[in-house]
Structure formats: C-alpha cells, structure tokens
C-alpha cells in the first residue's frame, strides 16, 4: 500500500520528489532514493525502480547484524500467583518475544512457582529463578540477571530442573494436561463442546461414548 501511494505521487508530476526513511536500531537509513546512486529523472524511470530499491534496502537491514548494545531483554519480577484469565495474553507475549529473539528473565517472589513464567523463560532462552532469601535480591540481580547474553555463556547460572507445560482451558480457566483442541483456532477445552466458544466453528467430531459393561452369563 505504501509503495502504491509513493508511485501514485511520483506519477502526478515529473518534478515530484520524495524520500523514504527507515527507522532502525540506533539509526535511520535511506530506502529511497539511494544517496550514493544516480538519481533518475522522470517519473516513469522512478516508478520502475522504487519497489526494487526499497525491498533491497529492507532486506539489507533485516540481514544486518544487530549491535550487542541494542539487544533487548525483559526481566519480570513477580510477587503474585498466576491468574488463569491472563493465560492467552501472556502466551501471546511469549510467542512475540520468542519470534523477536528477546529473552524473558523471571524472578519469582510468590509462594508458589509460576508455570507461566517457567514457560516464558524456557521458550525464550531466559533465566527463571525463585530466590529462597528475598532479602538478598540485590545480590541475585547483580549475579544472575546483570550479564548480557554473551557473558552468560561463560557463567554458571541457575537452570530449570523441570518446566510445567500444562495449559489453561479456555472454558473454565483450569490447568489441564489433556484437552479438546479446536482444529481452526487451536483453543483448548477441558470438556467437549460441539461449537467452539472462541471462533464459533461447529465440530464434526462426536465424542466417544462409554462402552457398556459386558456381563458374563454363568
């Protein structure tokens, strides 16, 4: 849509000019026109080169290595129990961080372990830790979560012995190990329902009926 708008503007008049900038990590880059190249005159020539040049510059930006100082991290300090109503939004945040290669570190101060944060740290490559002595938080922060990703590879840091991968059902917000899964939106339910409450699709699968007991005739 942006390129169509740009081309429409260039075609309005042969003297029309424009600049496309991309805001990247710590810098801005010219996508069009190329400051080191030869600027073409004439809207027809510009029209044929805009798409090619913009996509080429965007590809170069996407493939360029990111400076170590600009690598983001997330540290979650949690002092409350998990709420089932927040399961969907938290999982969406986890998948977004995983896609962007953003590690999620978790410091759990609640009385019970957090299954949500266990999954968040495990899936994103972060550090999950539940301090036994909350009075020493400063030492924990400095010794565990201060180091960057490269430095962590040289340190002996806490690891998770086990991760609770159980999910929450979408119907009753309960922790479940097995579930009925909607084939369209992948919603999880602890009980079978012919109609998905999330997307409204009607299931063609009928639940299995319990087998009748067999009585032996003596």
Short mmCIF file of C-alpha atoms in Angstrom, two decimals:
data_model
loop_
_atom_site.label_atom_id
_atom_site.label_comp_id
_atom_site.label_asym_id
_atom_site.label_seq_id
_atom_site.Cartn_x
_atom_site.Cartn_y
_atom_site.Cartn_z
CA UNK A 1 0.00 0.00 0.00
CA UNK A 2 2.83 2.40 0.81
CA UNK A 3 4.58 1.67 -2.48
CA UNK A 4 1.34 2.22 -4.41
CA UNK A 5 0.92 5.58 -2.70
CA UNK A 6 4.55 6.50 -3.47
CA UNK A 7 4.22 5.56 -7.12
CA UNK A 8 0.95 7.49 -7.43
CA UNK A 9 2.68 10.59 -6.05
CA UNK A 10 5.62 10.23 -8.44
CA UNK A 11 3.30 9.84 -11.41
CA UNK A 12 1.42 13.05 -10.64
CA UNK A 13 4.24 15.23 -11.95
CA UNK A 14 7.68 14.55 -13.34
CA UNK A 15 9.25 17.02 -10.90
CA UNK A 16 7.81 15.34 -7.80
CA UNK A 17 10.46 14.03 -5.44
CA UNK A 18 10.24 12.13 -2.16
CA UNK A 19 12.42 10.43 0.42
CA UNK A 20 11.65 7.15 2.21
CA UNK A 21 13.41 6.61 5.55
CA UNK A 22 13.55 3.50 7.73
CA UNK A 23 13.96 3.93 11.50
CA UNK A 24 16.29 1.12 12.56
CA UNK A 25 18.08 0.28 15.82
CA UNK A 26 20.07 3.39 16.70
CA UNK A 27 19.99 4.87 13.20
CA UNK A 28 17.86 5.92 10.24
CA UNK A 29 18.52 4.63 6.74
CA UNK A 30 17.57 5.99 3.33
CA UNK A 31 15.42 3.47 1.48
CA UNK A 32 14.74 5.74 -1.48
CA UNK A 33 16.44 7.42 -3.24
CA UNK A 34 19.91 5.93 -2.87
CA UNK A 35 22.16 8.81 -1.66
CA UNK A 36 25.19 7.09 -3.23
CA UNK A 37 23.49 6.27 -6.52
CA UNK A 38 22.42 8.28 -9.52
CA UNK A 39 19.02 9.89 -9.08
CA UNK A 40 16.86 9.16 -12.07
CA UNK A 41 14.82 11.94 -13.55
CA UNK A 42 11.41 11.25 -14.93
CA UNK A 43 8.56 9.63 -13.08
CA UNK A 44 8.43 6.59 -15.37
CA UNK A 45 12.01 5.61 -14.52
CA UNK A 46 11.42 6.26 -10.82
CA UNK A 47 8.25 4.19 -10.92
CA UNK A 48 10.16 1.13 -12.12
CA UNK A 49 12.96 1.49 -9.56
CA UNK A 50 11.13 2.35 -6.33
CA UNK A 51 9.92 -1.16 -5.48
CA UNK A 52 13.22 -2.85 -6.32
CA UNK A 53 15.32 -0.38 -4.34
CA UNK A 54 13.05 -0.27 -1.27
CA UNK A 55 12.90 -4.05 -0.98
CA UNK A 56 16.65 -4.36 -1.48
CA UNK A 57 17.35 -1.86 1.30
CA UNK A 58 14.85 -3.53 3.64
CA UNK A 59 16.47 -6.91 3.00
CA UNK A 60 19.90 -5.47 3.80
CA UNK A 61 18.57 -4.02 7.07
CA UNK A 62 16.91 -7.29 8.07
CA UNK A 63 20.06 -9.32 7.40
CA UNK A 64 22.45 -6.84 9.02
CA UNK A 65 23.80 -7.91 12.46
CA UNK A 66 22.37 -6.04 15.42
CA UNK A 67 24.76 -4.24 17.74
CA UNK A 68 25.27 -6.03 21.05
CA UNK A 69 24.27 -2.93 22.97
CA UNK A 70 20.85 -2.86 21.31
CA UNK A 71 19.85 -6.46 22.11
CA UNK A 72 16.73 -6.20 24.29
CA UNK A 73 15.89 -8.29 27.34
CA UNK A 74 12.87 -8.50 29.62
CA UNK A 75 13.09 -9.03 33.39
CA UNK A 76 9.82 -9.92 35.14
CA UNK A 77 9.70 -9.58 38.95
CA UNK A 78 6.58 -11.48 40.01
CA UNK A 79 5.10 -11.49 43.53
CA UNK A 80 1.57 -12.70 42.76
CA UNK A 81 0.15 -16.09 41.75
CA UNK A 82 -0.76 -16.94 38.17
CA UNK A 83 -4.22 -15.88 37.03
CA UNK A 84 -5.87 -18.21 34.52
CA UNK A 85 -7.62 -15.28 32.83
CA UNK A 86 -4.23 -13.92 31.73
CA UNK A 87 -3.07 -17.15 30.07
CA UNK A 88 -3.90 -16.17 26.47
CA UNK A 89 -2.37 -12.68 26.65
CA UNK A 90 0.76 -13.99 28.38
CA UNK A 91 1.27 -16.74 25.80
CA UNK A 92 0.88 -14.18 23.01
CA UNK A 93 3.61 -12.08 24.65
CA UNK A 94 5.84 -15.15 24.98
CA UNK A 95 5.46 -16.07 21.31
CA UNK A 96 6.13 -12.47 20.24
CA UNK A 97 9.31 -12.32 22.35
CA UNK A 98 10.40 -15.70 21.01
CA UNK A 99 9.89 -14.53 17.42
CA UNK A 100 11.94 -11.38 18.06
CA UNK A 101 14.67 -13.30 19.96
CA UNK A 102 14.01 -11.37 23.17
CA UNK A 103 14.83 -13.46 26.28
CA UNK A 104 12.43 -13.19 29.22
CA UNK A 105 14.11 -13.45 32.64
CA UNK A 106 11.88 -14.28 35.61
CA UNK A 107 12.36 -13.52 39.30
CA UNK A 108 9.51 -15.19 41.19
CA UNK A 109 8.85 -13.93 44.72
CA UNK A 110 5.42 -15.56 45.12
CA UNK A 111 4.96 -18.52 47.43
CA UNK A 112 4.23 -20.90 44.54
CA UNK A 113 6.22 -21.38 41.31
CA UNK A 114 4.84 -19.65 38.22
CA UNK A 115 4.03 -22.02 35.37
CA UNK A 116 3.54 -19.05 33.03
CA UNK A 117 6.99 -17.62 33.71
CA UNK A 118 8.61 -21.05 33.60
CA UNK A 119 7.36 -21.44 30.05
CA UNK A 120 8.27 -17.84 29.18
CA UNK A 121 11.90 -18.19 30.27
CA UNK A 122 12.30 -21.66 28.78
CA UNK A 123 10.86 -20.81 25.36
CA UNK A 124 12.78 -17.52 25.01
CA UNK A 125 16.12 -18.61 26.45
CA UNK A 126 15.85 -16.53 29.61
CA UNK A 127 16.64 -17.36 33.24
CA UNK A 128 13.90 -18.44 35.65
CA UNK A 129 14.82 -18.26 39.32
CA UNK A 130 12.85 -18.34 42.57
CA UNK A 131 15.03 -16.85 45.34
CA UNK A 132 14.96 -18.63 48.66
CA UNK A 133 16.01 -15.48 50.51
CA UNK A 134 14.12 -12.42 49.16
CA UNK A 135 16.23 -10.20 51.43
CA UNK A 136 19.19 -10.74 49.11
CA UNK A 137 17.54 -9.54 45.90
CA UNK A 138 20.35 -7.12 45.09
CA UNK A 139 22.89 -9.96 45.04
CA UNK A 140 20.60 -12.09 42.89
CA UNK A 141 20.04 -9.27 40.39
CA UNK A 142 23.74 -8.49 40.09
CA UNK A 143 24.96 -12.08 39.88
CA UNK A 144 22.22 -13.66 37.75
CA UNK A 145 20.45 -11.11 35.54
CA UNK A 146 23.02 -8.34 35.04
CA UNK A 147 25.21 -10.18 32.50
CA UNK A 148 24.38 -9.98 28.79
CA UNK A 149 23.76 -12.99 26.55
CA UNK A 150 27.42 -13.46 25.57
CA UNK A 151 28.70 -13.19 29.15
CA UNK A 152 26.10 -15.67 30.38
CA UNK A 153 27.67 -18.40 28.28
CA UNK A 154 30.79 -18.21 30.47
CA UNK A 155 28.92 -18.23 33.80
CA UNK A 156 27.33 -20.99 35.85
CA UNK A 157 23.76 -19.74 36.13
CA UNK A 158 20.59 -21.35 37.54
CA UNK A 159 18.72 -23.72 35.23
CA UNK A 160 15.25 -25.20 35.44
CA UNK A 161 15.16 -28.83 36.51
CA UNK A 162 11.62 -29.17 35.16
CA UNK A 163 9.10 -26.97 33.37
CA UNK A 164 5.34 -27.10 33.87
CA UNK A 165 4.00 -27.11 30.31
CA UNK A 166 0.37 -27.62 31.29
CA UNK A 167 -2.03 -25.19 29.66
CA UNK A 168 -5.20 -23.45 30.76
CA UNK A 169 -8.52 -24.42 29.24
CA UNK A 170 -10.45 -21.64 27.53
CA UNK A 171 -13.80 -22.64 29.04
CA UNK A 172 -13.21 -22.90 32.80
CA UNK A 173 -9.68 -21.44 33.06
CA UNK A 174 -8.36 -24.56 34.74
CA UNK A 175 -4.95 -26.18 34.46
CA UNK A 176 -5.16 -29.22 32.17
CA UNK A 177 -2.80 -31.91 30.90
CA UNK A 178 -5.05 -33.19 28.09
CA UNK A 179 -7.68 -31.23 26.24
CA UNK A 180 -10.06 -30.99 23.32
CA UNK A 181 -8.48 -28.76 20.66
CA UNK A 182 -10.39 -26.68 18.13
CA UNK A 183 -8.98 -27.55 14.67
CA UNK A 184 -9.42 -23.95 13.45
CA UNK A 185 -8.27 -21.57 16.21
CA UNK A 186 -6.47 -24.18 18.39
CA UNK A 187 -8.41 -23.21 21.51
CA UNK A 188 -8.21 -25.72 24.37
CA UNK A 189 -11.20 -27.05 26.28
CA UNK A 190 -11.40 -29.43 29.22
CA UNK A 191 -14.86 -30.60 28.13
CA UNK A 192 -16.17 -31.41 24.68
CA UNK A 193 -18.37 -28.79 23.05
CA UNK A 194 -19.88 -29.12 19.55
CA UNK A 195 -19.37 -25.37 18.93
CA UNK A 196 -16.09 -23.59 19.69
CA UNK A 197 -16.76 -20.66 22.01
CA UNK A 198 -13.75 -18.80 20.59
CA UNK A 199 -14.25 -18.90 16.81
CA UNK A 200 -17.77 -20.36 16.54
CA UNK A 201 -16.83 -23.29 14.31
CA UNK A 202 -19.03 -26.37 14.62
CA UNK A 203 -17.13 -29.59 15.21
CA UNK A 204 -17.89 -32.62 13.07
CA UNK A 205 -16.32 -34.99 15.58
CA UNK A 206 -18.55 -36.66 18.10
CA UNK A 207 -17.19 -37.66 21.49
CA UNK A 208 -16.70 -41.35 22.08
CA UNK A 209 -19.42 -42.97 24.09
CA UNK A 210 -18.53 -45.05 27.09
CA UNK A 211 -18.58 -48.75 26.42
CA UNK A 212 -21.26 -50.77 28.07
CA UNK A 213 -20.02 -53.28 30.61
CA UNK A 214 -20.04 -56.89 29.46
CA UNK A 215 -21.94 -59.23 31.73
CA UNK A 216 -20.92 -62.83 31.68
CA UNK A 217 -23.68 -65.40 31.77
CA UNK A 218 -22.82 -68.25 34.01
#
